[in-house]
mmCIF file of C-alpha atoms in Angstrom:
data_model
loop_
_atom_site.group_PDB
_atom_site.id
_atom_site.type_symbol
_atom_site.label_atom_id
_atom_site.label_comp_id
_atom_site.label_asym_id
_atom_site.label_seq_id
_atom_site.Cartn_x
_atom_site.Cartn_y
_atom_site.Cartn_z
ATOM 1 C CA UNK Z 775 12.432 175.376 -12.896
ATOM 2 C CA UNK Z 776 14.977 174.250 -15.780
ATOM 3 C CA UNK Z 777 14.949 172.781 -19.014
ATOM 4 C CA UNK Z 778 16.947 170.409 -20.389
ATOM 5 C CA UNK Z 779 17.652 169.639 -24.007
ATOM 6 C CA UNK Z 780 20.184 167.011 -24.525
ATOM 7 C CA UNK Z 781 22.043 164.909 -27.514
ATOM 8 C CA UNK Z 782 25.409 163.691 -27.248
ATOM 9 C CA UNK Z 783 25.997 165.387 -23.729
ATOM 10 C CA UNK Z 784 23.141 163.521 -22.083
ATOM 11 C CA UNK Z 785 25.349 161.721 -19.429
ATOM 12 C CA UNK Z 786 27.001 164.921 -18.391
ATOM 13 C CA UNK Z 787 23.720 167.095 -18.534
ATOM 14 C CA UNK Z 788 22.159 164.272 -15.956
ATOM 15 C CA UNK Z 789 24.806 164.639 -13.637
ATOM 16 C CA UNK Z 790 23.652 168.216 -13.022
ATOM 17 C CA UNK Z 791 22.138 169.119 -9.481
ATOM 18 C CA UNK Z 792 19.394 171.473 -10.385
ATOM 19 C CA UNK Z 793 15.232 171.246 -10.529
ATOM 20 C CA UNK Z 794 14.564 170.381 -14.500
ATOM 21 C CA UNK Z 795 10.596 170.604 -15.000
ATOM 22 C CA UNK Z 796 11.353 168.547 -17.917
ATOM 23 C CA UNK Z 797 14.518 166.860 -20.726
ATOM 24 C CA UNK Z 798 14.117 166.377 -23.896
ATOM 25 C CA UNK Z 799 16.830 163.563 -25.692
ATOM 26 C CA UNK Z 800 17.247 163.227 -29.239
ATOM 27 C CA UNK Z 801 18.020 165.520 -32.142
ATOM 28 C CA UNK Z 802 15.415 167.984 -32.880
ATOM 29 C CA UNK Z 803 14.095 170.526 -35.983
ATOM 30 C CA UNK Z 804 15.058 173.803 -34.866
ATOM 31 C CA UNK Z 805 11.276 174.903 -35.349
ATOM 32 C CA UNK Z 806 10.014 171.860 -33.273
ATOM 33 C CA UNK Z 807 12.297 173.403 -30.120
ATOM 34 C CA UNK Z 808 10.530 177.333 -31.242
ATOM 35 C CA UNK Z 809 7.307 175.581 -30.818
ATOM 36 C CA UNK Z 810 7.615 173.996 -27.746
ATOM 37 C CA UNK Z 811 9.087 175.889 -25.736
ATOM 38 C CA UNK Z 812 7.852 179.843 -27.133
ATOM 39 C CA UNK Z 813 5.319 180.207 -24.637
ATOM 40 C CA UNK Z 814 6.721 177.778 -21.832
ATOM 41 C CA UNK Z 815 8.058 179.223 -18.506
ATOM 42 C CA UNK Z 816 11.752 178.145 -17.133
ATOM 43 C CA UNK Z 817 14.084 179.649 -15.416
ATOM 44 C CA UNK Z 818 16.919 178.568 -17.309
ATOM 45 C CA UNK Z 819 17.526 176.470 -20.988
ATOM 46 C CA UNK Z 820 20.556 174.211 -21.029
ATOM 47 C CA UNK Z 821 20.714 173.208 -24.743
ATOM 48 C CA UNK Z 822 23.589 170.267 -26.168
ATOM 49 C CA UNK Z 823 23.868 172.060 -29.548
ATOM 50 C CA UNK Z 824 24.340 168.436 -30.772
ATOM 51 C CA UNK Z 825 20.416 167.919 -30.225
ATOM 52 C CA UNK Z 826 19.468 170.950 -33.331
ATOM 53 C CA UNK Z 827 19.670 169.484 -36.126
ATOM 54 C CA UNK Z 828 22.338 171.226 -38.455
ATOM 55 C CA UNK Z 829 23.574 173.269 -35.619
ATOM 56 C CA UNK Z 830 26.622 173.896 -37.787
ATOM 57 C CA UNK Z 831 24.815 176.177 -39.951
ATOM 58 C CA UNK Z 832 24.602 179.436 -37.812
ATOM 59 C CA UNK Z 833 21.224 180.563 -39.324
ATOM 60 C CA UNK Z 834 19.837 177.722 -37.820
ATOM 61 C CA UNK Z 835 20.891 178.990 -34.614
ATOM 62 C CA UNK Z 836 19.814 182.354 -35.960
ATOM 63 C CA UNK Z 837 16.637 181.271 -35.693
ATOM 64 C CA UNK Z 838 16.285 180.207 -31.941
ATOM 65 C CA UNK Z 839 17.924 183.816 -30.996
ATOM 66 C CA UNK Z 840 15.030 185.349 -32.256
ATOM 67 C CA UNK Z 841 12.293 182.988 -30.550
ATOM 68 C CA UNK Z 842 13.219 182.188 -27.307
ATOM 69 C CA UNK Z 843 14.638 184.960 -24.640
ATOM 70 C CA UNK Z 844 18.467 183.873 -24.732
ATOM 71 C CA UNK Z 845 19.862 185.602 -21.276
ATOM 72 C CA UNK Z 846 17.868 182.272 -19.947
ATOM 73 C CA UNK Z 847 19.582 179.528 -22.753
ATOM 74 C CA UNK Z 848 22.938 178.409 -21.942
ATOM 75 C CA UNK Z 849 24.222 176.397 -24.891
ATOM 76 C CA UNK Z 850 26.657 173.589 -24.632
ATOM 77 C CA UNK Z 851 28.856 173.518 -27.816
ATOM 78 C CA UNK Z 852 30.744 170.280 -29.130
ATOM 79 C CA UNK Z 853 34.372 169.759 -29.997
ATOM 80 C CA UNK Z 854 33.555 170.514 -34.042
ATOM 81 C CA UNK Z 855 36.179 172.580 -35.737
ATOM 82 C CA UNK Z 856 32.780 175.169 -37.168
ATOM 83 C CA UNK Z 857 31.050 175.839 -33.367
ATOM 84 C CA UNK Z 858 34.607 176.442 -32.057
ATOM 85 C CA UNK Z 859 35.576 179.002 -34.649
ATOM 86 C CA UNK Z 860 35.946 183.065 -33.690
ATOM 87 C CA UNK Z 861 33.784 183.331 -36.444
ATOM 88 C CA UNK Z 862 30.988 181.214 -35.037
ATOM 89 C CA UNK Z 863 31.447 182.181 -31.437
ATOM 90 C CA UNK Z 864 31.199 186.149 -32.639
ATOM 91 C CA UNK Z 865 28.022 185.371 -34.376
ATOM 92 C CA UNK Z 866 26.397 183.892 -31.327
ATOM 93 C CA UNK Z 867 27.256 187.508 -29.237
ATOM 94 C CA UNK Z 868 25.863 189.123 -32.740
ATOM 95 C CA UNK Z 869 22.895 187.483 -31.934
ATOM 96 C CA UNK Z 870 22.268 188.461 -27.914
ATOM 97 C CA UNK Z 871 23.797 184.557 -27.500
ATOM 98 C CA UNK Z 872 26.723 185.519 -24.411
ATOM 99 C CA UNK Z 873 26.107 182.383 -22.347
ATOM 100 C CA UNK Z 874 28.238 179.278 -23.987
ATOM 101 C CA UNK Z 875 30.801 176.499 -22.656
ATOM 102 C CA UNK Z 876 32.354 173.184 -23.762
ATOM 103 C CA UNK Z 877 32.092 171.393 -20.466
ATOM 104 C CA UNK Z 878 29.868 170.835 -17.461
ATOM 105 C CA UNK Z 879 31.668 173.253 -15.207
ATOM 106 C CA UNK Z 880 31.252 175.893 -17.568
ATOM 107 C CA UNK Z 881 27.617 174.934 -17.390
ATOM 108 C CA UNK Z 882 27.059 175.113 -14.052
ATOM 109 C CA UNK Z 883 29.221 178.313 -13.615
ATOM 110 C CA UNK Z 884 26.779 179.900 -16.321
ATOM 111 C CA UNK Z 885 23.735 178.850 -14.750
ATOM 112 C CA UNK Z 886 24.775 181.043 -11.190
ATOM 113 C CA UNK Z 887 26.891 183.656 -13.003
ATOM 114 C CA UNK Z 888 25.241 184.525 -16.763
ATOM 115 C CA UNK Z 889 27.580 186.533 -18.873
ATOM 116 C CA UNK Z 890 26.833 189.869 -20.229
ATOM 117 C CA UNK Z 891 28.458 191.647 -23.178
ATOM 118 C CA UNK Z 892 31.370 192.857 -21.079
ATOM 119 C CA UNK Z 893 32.283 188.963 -20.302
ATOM 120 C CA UNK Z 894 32.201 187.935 -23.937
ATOM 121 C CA UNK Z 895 33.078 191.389 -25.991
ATOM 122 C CA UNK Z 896 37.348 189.909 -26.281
ATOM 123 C CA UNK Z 897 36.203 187.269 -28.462
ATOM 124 C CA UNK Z 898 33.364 189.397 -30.498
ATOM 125 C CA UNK Z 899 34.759 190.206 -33.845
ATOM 126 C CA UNK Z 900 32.902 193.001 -34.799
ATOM 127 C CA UNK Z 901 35.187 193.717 -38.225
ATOM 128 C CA UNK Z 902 33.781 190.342 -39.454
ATOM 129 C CA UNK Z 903 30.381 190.517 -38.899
ATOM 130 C CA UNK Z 904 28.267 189.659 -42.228
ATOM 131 C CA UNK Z 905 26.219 192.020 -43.263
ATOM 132 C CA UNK Z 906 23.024 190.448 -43.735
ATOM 133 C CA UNK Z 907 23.078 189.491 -40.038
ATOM 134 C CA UNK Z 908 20.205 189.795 -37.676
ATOM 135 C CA UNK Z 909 19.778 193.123 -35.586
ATOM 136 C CA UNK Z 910 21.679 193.032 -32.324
ATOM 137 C CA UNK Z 911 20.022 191.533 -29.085
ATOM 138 C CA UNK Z 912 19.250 195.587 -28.123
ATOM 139 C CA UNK Z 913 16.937 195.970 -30.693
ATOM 140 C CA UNK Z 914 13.838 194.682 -30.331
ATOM 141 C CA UNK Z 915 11.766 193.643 -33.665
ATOM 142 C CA UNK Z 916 8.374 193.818 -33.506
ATOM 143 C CA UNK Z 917 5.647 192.265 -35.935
ATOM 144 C CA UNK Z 918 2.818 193.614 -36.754
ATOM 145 C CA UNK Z 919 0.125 190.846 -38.824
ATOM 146 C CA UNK Z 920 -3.324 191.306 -40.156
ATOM 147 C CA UNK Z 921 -5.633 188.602 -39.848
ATOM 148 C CA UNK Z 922 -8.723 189.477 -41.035
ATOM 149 C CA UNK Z 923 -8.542 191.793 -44.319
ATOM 150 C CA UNK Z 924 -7.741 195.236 -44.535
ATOM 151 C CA UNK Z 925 -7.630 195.327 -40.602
ATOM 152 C CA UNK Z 926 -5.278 198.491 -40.827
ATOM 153 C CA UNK Z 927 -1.367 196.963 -39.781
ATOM 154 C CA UNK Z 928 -0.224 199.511 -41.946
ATOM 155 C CA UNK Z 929 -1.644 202.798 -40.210
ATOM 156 C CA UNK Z 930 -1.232 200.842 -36.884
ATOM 157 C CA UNK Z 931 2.319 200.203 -37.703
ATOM 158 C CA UNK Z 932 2.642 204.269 -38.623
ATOM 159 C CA UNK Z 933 0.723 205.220 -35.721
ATOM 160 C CA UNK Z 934 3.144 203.475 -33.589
ATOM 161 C CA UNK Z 935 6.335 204.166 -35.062
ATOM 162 C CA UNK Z 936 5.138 207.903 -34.581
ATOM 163 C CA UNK Z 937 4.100 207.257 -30.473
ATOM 164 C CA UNK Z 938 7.943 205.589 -30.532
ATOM 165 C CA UNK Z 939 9.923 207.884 -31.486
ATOM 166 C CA UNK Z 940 9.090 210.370 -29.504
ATOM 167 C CA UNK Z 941 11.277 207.909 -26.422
ATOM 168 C CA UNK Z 942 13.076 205.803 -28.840
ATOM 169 C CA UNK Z 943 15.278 205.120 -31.998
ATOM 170 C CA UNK Z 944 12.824 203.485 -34.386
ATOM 171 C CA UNK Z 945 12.248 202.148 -38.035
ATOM 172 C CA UNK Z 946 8.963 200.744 -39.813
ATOM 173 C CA UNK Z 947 9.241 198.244 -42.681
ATOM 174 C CA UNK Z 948 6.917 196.915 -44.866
ATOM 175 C CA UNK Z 949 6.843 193.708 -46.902
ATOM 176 C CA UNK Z 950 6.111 192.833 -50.247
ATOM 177 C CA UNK Z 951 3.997 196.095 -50.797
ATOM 178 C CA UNK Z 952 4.471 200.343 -50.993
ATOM 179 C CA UNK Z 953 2.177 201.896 -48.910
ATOM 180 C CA UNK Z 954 4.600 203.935 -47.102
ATOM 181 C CA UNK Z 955 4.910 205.831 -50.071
ATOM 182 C CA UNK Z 956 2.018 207.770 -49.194
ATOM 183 C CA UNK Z 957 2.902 208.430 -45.616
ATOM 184 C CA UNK Z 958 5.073 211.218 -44.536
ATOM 185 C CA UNK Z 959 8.448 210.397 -42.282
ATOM 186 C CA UNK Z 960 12.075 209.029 -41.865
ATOM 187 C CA UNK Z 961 12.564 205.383 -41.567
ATOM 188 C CA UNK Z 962 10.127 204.667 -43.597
ATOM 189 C CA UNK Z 963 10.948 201.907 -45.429
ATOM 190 C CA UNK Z 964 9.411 198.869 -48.355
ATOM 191 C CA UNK Z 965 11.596 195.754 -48.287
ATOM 192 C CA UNK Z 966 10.497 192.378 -50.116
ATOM 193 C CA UNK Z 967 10.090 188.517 -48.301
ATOM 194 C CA UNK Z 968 13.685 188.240 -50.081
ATOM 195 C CA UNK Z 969 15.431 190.951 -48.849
ATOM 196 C CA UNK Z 970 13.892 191.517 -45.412
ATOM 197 C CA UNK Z 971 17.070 190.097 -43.818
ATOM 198 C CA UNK Z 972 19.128 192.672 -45.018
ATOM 199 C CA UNK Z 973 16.965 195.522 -44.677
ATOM 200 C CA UNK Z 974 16.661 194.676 -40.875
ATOM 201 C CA UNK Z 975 20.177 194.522 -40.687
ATOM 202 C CA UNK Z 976 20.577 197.999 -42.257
ATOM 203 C CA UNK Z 977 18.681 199.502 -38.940
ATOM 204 C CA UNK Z 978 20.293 196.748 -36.250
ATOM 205 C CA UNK Z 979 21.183 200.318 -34.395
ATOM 206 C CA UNK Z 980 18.145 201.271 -33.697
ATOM 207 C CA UNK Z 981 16.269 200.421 -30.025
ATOM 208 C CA UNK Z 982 12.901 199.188 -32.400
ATOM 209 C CA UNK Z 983 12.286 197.695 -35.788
ATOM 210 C CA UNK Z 984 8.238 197.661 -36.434
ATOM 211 C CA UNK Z 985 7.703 195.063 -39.326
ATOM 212 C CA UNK Z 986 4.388 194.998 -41.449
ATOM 213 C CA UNK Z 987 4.806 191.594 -42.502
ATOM 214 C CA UNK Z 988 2.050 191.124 -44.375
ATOM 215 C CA UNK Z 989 2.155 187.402 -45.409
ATOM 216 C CA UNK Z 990 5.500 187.107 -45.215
ATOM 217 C CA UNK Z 991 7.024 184.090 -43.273
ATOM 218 C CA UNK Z 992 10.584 185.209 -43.894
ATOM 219 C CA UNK Z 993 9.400 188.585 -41.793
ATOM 220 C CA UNK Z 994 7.342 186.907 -39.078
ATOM 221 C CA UNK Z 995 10.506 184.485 -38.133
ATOM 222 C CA UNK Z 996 12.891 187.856 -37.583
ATOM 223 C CA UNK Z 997 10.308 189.063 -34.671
ATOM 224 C CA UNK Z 998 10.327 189.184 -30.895
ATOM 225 C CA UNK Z 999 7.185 189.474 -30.870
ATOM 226 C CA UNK Z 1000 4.075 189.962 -33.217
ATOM 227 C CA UNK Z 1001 0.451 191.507 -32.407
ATOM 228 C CA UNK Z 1002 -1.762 189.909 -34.759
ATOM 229 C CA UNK Z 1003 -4.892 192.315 -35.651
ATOM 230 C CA UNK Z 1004 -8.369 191.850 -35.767
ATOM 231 C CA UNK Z 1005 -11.440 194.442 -37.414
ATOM 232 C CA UNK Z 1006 -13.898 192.835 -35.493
ATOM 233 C CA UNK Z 1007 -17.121 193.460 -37.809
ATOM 234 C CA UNK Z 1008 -19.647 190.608 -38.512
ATOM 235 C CA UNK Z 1009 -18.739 190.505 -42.210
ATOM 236 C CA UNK Z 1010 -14.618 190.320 -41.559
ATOM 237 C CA UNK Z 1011 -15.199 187.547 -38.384
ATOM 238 C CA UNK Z 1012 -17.515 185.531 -40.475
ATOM 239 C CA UNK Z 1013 -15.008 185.909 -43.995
ATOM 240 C CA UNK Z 1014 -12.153 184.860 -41.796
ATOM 241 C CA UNK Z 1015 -13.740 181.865 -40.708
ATOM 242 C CA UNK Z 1016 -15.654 180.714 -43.585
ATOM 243 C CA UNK Z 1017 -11.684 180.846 -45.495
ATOM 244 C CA UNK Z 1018 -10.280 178.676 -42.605
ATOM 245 C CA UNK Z 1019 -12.230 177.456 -39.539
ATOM 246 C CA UNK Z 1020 -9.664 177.004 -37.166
ATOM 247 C CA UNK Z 1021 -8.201 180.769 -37.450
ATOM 248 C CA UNK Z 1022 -9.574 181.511 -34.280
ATOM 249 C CA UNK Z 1023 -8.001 178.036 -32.872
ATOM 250 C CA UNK Z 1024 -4.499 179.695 -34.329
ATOM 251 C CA UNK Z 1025 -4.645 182.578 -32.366
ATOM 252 C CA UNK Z 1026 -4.655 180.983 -28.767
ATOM 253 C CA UNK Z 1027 -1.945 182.294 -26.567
ATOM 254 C CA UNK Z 1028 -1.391 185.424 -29.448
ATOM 255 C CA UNK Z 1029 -1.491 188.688 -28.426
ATOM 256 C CA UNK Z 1030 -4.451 189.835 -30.237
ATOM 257 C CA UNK Z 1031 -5.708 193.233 -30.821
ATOM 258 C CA UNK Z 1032 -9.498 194.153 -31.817
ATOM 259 C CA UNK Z 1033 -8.377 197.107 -34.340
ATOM 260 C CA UNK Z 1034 -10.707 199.948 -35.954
ATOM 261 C CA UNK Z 1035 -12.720 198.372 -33.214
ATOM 262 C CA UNK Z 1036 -16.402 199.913 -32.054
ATOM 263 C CA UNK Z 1037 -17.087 197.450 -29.234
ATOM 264 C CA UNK Z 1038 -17.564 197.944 -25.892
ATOM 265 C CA UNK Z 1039 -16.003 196.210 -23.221
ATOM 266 C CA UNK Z 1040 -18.790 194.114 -22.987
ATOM 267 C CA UNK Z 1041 -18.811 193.416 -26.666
ATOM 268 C CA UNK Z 1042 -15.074 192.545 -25.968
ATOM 269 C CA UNK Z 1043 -15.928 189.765 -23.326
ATOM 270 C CA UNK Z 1044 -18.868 188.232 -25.558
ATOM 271 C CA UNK Z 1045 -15.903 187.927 -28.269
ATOM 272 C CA UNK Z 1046 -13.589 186.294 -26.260
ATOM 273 C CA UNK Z 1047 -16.321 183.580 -24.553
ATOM 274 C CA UNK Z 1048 -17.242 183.099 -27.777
ATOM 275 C CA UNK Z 1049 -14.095 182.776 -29.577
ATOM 276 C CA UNK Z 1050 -12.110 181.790 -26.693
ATOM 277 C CA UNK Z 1051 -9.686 183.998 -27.209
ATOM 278 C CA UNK Z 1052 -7.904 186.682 -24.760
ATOM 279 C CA UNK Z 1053 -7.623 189.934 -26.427
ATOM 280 C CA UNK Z 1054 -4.744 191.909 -25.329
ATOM 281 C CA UNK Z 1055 -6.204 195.488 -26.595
ATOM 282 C CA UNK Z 1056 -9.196 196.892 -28.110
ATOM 283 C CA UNK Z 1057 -8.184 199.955 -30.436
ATOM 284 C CA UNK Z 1058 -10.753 202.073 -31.375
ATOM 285 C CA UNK Z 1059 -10.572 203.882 -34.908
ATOM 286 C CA UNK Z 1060 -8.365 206.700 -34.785
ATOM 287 C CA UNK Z 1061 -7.527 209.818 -36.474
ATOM 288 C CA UNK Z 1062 -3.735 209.371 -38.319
ATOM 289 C CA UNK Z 1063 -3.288 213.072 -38.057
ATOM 290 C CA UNK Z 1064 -3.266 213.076 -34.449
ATOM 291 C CA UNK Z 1065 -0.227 213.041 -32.555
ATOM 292 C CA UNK Z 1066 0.322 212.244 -29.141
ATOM 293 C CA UNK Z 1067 -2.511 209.567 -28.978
ATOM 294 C CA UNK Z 1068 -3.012 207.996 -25.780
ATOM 295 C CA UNK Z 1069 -4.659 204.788 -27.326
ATOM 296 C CA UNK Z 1070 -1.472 203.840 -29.617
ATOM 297 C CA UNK Z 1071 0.977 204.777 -25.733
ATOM 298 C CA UNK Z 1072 -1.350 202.845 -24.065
ATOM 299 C CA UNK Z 1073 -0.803 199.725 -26.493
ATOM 300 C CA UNK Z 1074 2.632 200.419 -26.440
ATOM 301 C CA UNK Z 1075 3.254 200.276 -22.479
ATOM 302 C CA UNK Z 1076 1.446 196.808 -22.420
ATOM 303 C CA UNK Z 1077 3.886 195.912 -24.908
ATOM 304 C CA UNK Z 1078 6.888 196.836 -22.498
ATOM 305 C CA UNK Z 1079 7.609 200.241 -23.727
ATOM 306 C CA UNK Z 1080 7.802 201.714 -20.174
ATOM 307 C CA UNK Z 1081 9.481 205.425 -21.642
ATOM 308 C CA UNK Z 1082 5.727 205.726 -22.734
ATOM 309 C CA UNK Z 1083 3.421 208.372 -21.661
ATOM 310 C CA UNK Z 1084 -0.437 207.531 -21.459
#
């Protein structure tokens, strides 16, 4: 089923003959469109740019790239002098964004024909590019957040960038502190809330960018997809909770992952009745010396990371 977001293109969106689950009219935050539609199923997103606010301002855009999966969005640009400029259009393919008309044919082609990079590349001005773009749609940016204290993101962020690498072209960054100092390893890197734009842009060629964001916002809006980590002891739970009682609430529909964890799996199913929460792994503690570990793969193929060997 399709989605359809409309503005000042209503009319010709309606006259569209294809299943919409549901239309949204008006002129929306960008973050209000994130939020809505993140963890919502369609088969394909026709978006009137007209109906995000300050569409003209490509970060805005920006921001939707790195949210929702945009081989499903086809975006329906106005007549403005800014969303028809080469500049504009080559930041959209910058950004993974290859599926974009100005009319309702276009539309309708895009919806039974997508583009790829090959349909879109003439117009692409790579020369141009700004340098404190976002990473390219082929890399995949991946978050890594603690939520209660010292729940280990950083060695969990290490542990994976070393399981990685092995298959794949990889970086780790971590914000707003230096604990990578004291690990060993290229790619390797401490950025700030500030710069972390830049810095990510520095690695867009590699196939994954892990990001210890800390409590950075900046950080956790650049990812694809974030495991948020949990050191399920009595003490951290009941710290956690007594600091903000709807944490737990927070986390629904997160994938969550029970880290420096001793439980069983039964211990695992009396934490999720009784948080009602679905955890997505349970990591035991692990030695950061070892290599190979079939834990940290196994983590890593749930994630999608099929070159993986458990």
């Amino acid at each position: 089923m399709n989605v359809i977001i409309a503005n000042k293109y209503q009319t010709m969106l309606q006259s569209l003959n294809i299943d919409v689950i549901k239309v949204l009219t008006g002129e929306f935050e960008v973050d209000d469109i994130i939020s809505s539609f993140q963890n919502f199923y369609f088969q394909r997103m026709i978006i009137d740019v007209t109906a995000i606010k300050n569409y003209r301002d490509i970060r805005v855009i920006q921001k939707l790239s790195i949210s929702l999966d945009m081989e499903k969005v086809i975006l329906l640009l106005d007549d403005s002098p800014e969303t028809n400029s080469s500049e504009y259009l080559s930041q959209l393919i910058s950004m993974g964004i290859y599926n974009f008309t100005k009319n309702i044919d276009g539309v309708l082609y895009l919806y039974n024909n997508p583009n790829s990079y090959r349909d879109v590349a003439h117009i692409h001005q790579i020369e141009n590019e700004s340098k404190g773009s976002v990473a390219s749609g082929d890399t995949r940016i991946i978050g890594i957040k603690g939520v209660t204290k010292e729940s280990g993101a950083t060695t969990l962020t290490y542990l994976m960038k070393n399981e990685l690498e092995n298959y794949y072209s990889v970086a780790a960054i971590e914000v707003d502190k230096r604990d990578f100092m004291f690990l060993r390893g290229k790619n390797l890197v401490s950025s700030t809330s500030v710069e972390i734009g830049n810095t990510v842009a520095k690695y867009s060629d590699c196939e994954v960018i892990l990001i210890d964001v800390n409590t950075s916002s900046a950080a956790l809006e650049l990812c694809h997809d974030v495991i948020y980590l949990i050191e399920p002891s009595i003490i951290k739970l009941n710290r956690v909770m007594m600091i903000n009682a709807k944490s737990f609430k927070d986390l629904a529909s997160k994938n969550l992952v029970l880290n420096k964890s001793l439980l069983n799996n039964k211990d695992v199913m009396d934490f999720e009745y009784e948080s009602r929460l679905k955890v997505m792994f349970n990591m035991p503690p692990l030695n950061d010396r070892d290599k190979n570990i079939p834990e940290v793969n196994e983590l890593l193929k749930k994630m999608g990371f099929d070159r993986q060997r458990v």
